PDB file of C-alpha atoms in Angstrom:
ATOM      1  CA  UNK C   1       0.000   0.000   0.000  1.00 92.00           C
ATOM      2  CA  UNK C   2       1.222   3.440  -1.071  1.00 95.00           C
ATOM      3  CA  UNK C   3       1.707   5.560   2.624  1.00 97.00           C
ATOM      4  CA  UNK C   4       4.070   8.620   3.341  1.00 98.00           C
ATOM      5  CA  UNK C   5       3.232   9.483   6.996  1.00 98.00           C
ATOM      6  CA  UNK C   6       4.753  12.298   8.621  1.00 98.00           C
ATOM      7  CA  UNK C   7       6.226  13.194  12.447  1.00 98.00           C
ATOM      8  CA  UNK C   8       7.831  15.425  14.618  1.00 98.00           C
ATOM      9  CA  UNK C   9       5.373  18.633  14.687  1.00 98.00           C
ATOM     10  CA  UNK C  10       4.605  19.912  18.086  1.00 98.00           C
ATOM     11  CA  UNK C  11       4.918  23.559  20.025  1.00 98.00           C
ATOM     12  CA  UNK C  12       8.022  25.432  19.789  1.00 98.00           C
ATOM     13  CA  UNK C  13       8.698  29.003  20.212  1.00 98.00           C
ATOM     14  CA  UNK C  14       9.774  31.570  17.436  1.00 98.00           C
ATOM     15  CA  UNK C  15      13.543  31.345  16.694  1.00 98.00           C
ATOM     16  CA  UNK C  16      13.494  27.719  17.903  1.00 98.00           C
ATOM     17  CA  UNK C  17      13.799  24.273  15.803  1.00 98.00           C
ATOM     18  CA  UNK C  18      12.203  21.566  14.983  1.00 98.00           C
ATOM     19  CA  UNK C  19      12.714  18.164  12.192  1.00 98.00           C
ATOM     20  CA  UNK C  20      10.096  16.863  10.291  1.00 98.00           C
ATOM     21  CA  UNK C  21      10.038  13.428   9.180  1.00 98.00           C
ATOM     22  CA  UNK C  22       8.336  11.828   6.317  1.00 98.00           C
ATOM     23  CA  UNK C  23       8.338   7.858   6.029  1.00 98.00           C
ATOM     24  CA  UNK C  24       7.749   6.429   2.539  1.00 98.00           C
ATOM     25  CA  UNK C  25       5.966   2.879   1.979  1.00 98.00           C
ATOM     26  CA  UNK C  26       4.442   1.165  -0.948  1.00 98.00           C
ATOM     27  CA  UNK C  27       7.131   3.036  -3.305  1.00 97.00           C
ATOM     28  CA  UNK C  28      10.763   4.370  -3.870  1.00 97.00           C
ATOM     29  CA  UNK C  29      10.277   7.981  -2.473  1.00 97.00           C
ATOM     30  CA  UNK C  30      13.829   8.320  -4.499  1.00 96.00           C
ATOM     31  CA  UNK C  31      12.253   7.820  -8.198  1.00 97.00           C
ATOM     32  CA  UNK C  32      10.188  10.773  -7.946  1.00 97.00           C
ATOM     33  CA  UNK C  33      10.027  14.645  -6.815  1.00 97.00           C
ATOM     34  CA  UNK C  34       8.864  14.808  -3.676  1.00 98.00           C
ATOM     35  CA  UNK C  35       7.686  18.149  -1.698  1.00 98.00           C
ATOM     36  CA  UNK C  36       7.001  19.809   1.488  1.00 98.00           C
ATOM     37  CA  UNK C  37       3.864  21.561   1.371  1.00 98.00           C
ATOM     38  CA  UNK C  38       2.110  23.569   4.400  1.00 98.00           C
ATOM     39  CA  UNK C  39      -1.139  24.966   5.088  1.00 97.00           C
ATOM     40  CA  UNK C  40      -2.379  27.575   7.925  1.00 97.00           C
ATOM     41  CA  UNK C  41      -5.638  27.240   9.005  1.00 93.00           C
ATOM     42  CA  UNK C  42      -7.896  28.976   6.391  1.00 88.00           C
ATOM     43  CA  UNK C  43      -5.273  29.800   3.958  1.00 92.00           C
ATOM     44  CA  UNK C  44      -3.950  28.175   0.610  1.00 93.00           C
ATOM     45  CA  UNK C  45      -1.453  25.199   0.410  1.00 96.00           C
ATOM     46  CA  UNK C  46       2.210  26.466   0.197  1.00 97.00           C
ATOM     47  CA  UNK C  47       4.898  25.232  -1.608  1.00 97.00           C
ATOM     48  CA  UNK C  48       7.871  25.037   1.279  1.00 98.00           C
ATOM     49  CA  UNK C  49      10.482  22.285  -0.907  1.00 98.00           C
ATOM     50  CA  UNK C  50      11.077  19.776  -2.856  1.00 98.00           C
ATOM     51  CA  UNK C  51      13.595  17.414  -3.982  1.00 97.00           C
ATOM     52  CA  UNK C  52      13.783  16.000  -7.512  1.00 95.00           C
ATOM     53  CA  UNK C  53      14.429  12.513  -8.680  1.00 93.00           C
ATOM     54  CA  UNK C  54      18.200  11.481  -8.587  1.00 82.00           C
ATOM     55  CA  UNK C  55      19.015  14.694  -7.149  1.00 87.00           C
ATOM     56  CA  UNK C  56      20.744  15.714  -3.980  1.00 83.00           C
ATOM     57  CA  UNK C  57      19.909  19.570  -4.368  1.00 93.00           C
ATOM     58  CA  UNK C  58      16.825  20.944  -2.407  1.00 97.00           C
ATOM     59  CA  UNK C  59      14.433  23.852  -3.651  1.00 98.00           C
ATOM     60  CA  UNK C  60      12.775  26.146  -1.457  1.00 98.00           C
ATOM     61  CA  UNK C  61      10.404  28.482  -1.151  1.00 98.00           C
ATOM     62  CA  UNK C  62      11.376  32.395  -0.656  1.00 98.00           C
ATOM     63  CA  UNK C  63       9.418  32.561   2.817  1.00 97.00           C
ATOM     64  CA  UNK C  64      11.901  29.575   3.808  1.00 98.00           C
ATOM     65  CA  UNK C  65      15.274  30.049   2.416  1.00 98.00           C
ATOM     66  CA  UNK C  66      18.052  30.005   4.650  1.00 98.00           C
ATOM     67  CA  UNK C  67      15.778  28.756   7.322  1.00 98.00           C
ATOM     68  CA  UNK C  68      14.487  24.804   6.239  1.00 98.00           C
ATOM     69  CA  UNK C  69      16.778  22.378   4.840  1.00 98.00           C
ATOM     70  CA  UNK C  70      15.072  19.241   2.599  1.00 98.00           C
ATOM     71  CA  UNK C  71      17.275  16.427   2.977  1.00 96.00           C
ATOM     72  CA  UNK C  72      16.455  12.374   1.971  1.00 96.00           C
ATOM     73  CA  UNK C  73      17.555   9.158   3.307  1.00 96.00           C
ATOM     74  CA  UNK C  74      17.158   7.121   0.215  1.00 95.00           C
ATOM     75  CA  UNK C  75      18.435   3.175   2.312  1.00 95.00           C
ATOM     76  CA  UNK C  76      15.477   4.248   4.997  1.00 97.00           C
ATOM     77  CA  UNK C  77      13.005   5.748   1.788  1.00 97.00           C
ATOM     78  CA  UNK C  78      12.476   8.863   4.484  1.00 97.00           C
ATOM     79  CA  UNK C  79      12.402  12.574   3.556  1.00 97.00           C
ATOM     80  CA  UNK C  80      12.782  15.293   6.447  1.00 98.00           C
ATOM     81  CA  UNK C  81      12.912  18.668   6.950  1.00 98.00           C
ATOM     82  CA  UNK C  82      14.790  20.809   9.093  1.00 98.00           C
ATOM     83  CA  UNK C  83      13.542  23.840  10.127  1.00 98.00           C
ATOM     84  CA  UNK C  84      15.200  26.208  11.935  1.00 98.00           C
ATOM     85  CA  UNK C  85      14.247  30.243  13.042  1.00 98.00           C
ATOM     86  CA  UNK C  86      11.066  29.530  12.768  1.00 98.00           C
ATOM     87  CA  UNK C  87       8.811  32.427  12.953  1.00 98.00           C
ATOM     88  CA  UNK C  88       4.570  32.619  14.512  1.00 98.00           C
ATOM     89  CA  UNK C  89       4.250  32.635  10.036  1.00 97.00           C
ATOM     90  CA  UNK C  90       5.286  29.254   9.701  1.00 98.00           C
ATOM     91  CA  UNK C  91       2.703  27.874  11.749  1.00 98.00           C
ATOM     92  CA  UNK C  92       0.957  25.454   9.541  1.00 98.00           C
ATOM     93  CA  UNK C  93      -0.137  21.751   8.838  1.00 98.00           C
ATOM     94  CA  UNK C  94       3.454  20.126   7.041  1.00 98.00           C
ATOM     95  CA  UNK C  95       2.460  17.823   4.431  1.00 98.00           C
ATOM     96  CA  UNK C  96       5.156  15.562   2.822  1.00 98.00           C
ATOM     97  CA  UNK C  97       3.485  14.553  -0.672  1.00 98.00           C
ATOM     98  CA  UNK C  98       4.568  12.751  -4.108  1.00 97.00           C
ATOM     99  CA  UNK C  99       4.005  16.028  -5.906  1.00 96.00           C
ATOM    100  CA  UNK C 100       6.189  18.625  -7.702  1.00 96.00           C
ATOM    101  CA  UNK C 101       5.727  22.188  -7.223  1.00 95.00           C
ATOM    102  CA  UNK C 102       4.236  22.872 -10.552  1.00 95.00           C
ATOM    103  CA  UNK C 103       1.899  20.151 -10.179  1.00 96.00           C
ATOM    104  CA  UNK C 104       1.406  22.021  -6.892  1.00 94.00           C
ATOM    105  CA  UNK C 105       0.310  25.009  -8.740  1.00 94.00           C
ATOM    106  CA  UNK C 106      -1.463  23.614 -11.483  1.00 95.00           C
ATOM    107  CA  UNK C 107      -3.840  21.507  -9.102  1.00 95.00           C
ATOM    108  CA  UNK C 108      -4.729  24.770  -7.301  1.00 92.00           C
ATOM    109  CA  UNK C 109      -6.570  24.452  -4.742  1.00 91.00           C
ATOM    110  CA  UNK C 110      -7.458  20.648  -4.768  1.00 92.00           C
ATOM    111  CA  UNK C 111      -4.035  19.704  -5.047  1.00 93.00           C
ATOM    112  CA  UNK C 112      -4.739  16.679  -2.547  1.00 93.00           C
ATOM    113  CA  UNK C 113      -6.741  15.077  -5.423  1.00 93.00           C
ATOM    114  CA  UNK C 114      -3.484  14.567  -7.420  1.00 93.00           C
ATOM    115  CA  UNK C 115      -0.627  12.641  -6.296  1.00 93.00           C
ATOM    116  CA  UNK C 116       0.339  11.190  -2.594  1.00 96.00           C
ATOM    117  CA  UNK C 117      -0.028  12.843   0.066  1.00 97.00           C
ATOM    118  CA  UNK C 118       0.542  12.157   4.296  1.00 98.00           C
ATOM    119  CA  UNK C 119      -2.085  13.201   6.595  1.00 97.00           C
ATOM    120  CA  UNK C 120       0.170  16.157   7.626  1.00 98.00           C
ATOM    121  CA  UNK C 121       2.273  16.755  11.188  1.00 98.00           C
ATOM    122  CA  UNK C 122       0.847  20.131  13.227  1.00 98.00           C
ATOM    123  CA  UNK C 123       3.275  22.721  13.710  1.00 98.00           C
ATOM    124  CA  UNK C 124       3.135  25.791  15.968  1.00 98.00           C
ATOM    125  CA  UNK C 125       5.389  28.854  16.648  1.00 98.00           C
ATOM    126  CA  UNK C 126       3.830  30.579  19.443  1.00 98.00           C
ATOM    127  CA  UNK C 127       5.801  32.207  22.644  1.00 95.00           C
TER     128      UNK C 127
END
């Protein structure tokens, strides 16, 4: 069964860190882009990163560069995401999904009908 499940949300206050994981089942995360996407409540999805097949360079998004780092563990068939400085404006459901960004974009704003997707890890920056 295709699965990507995601962990390691939780409270944490601004200029603090915290590492999202992403574990891939059913297929080779590695063969594929794959993306961070976030949401806030109410708001749009947002492209945060992705990594593309065979590739060992991360794109971001301009509200997170410098900030997040995208990394993969291809032998585990993990993603994660490490996200440091975070700010109240990142607070948002993290998705890790089987999606590239312009698939992101063209899918607008039912983007969870395309693709795989996790049921998303909760993070809050709050003081």
């Amino acid at each position: 069964e295709v699965r990507l499940e995601e962990s390691g949300g939780g409270l944490v206050q601004p200029g603090g860190s915290l590492n999202l994981s992403c574990q891939a089942s059913g297929f080779n995360a590695s063969s594929y882009t794959m993306s961070w996407v976030r949401q806030a409540t109410g708001n749009a999805f947002e492209w945060v990163s992705s990594i593309d097949s065979g590739s060992n360079f991360a794109k971001y998004g301009d509200s997170v560069k410098g900030r997040f780092t995208m990394s993969a563990d291809n032998a585990k068939n993990m993603l994660f995401l490490q996200m440091n400085a975070l700010k109240t404006e990142d607070t948002a459901t993290y998705f890790c999904a089987k999606i590239s960004k312009e698939e992101l974009w063209k899918y607008h704003p039912i983007p969870q009908r395309f693709g795989y997707w996790g049921r998303g890890t909760q993070v809050t920056v709050s003081s």
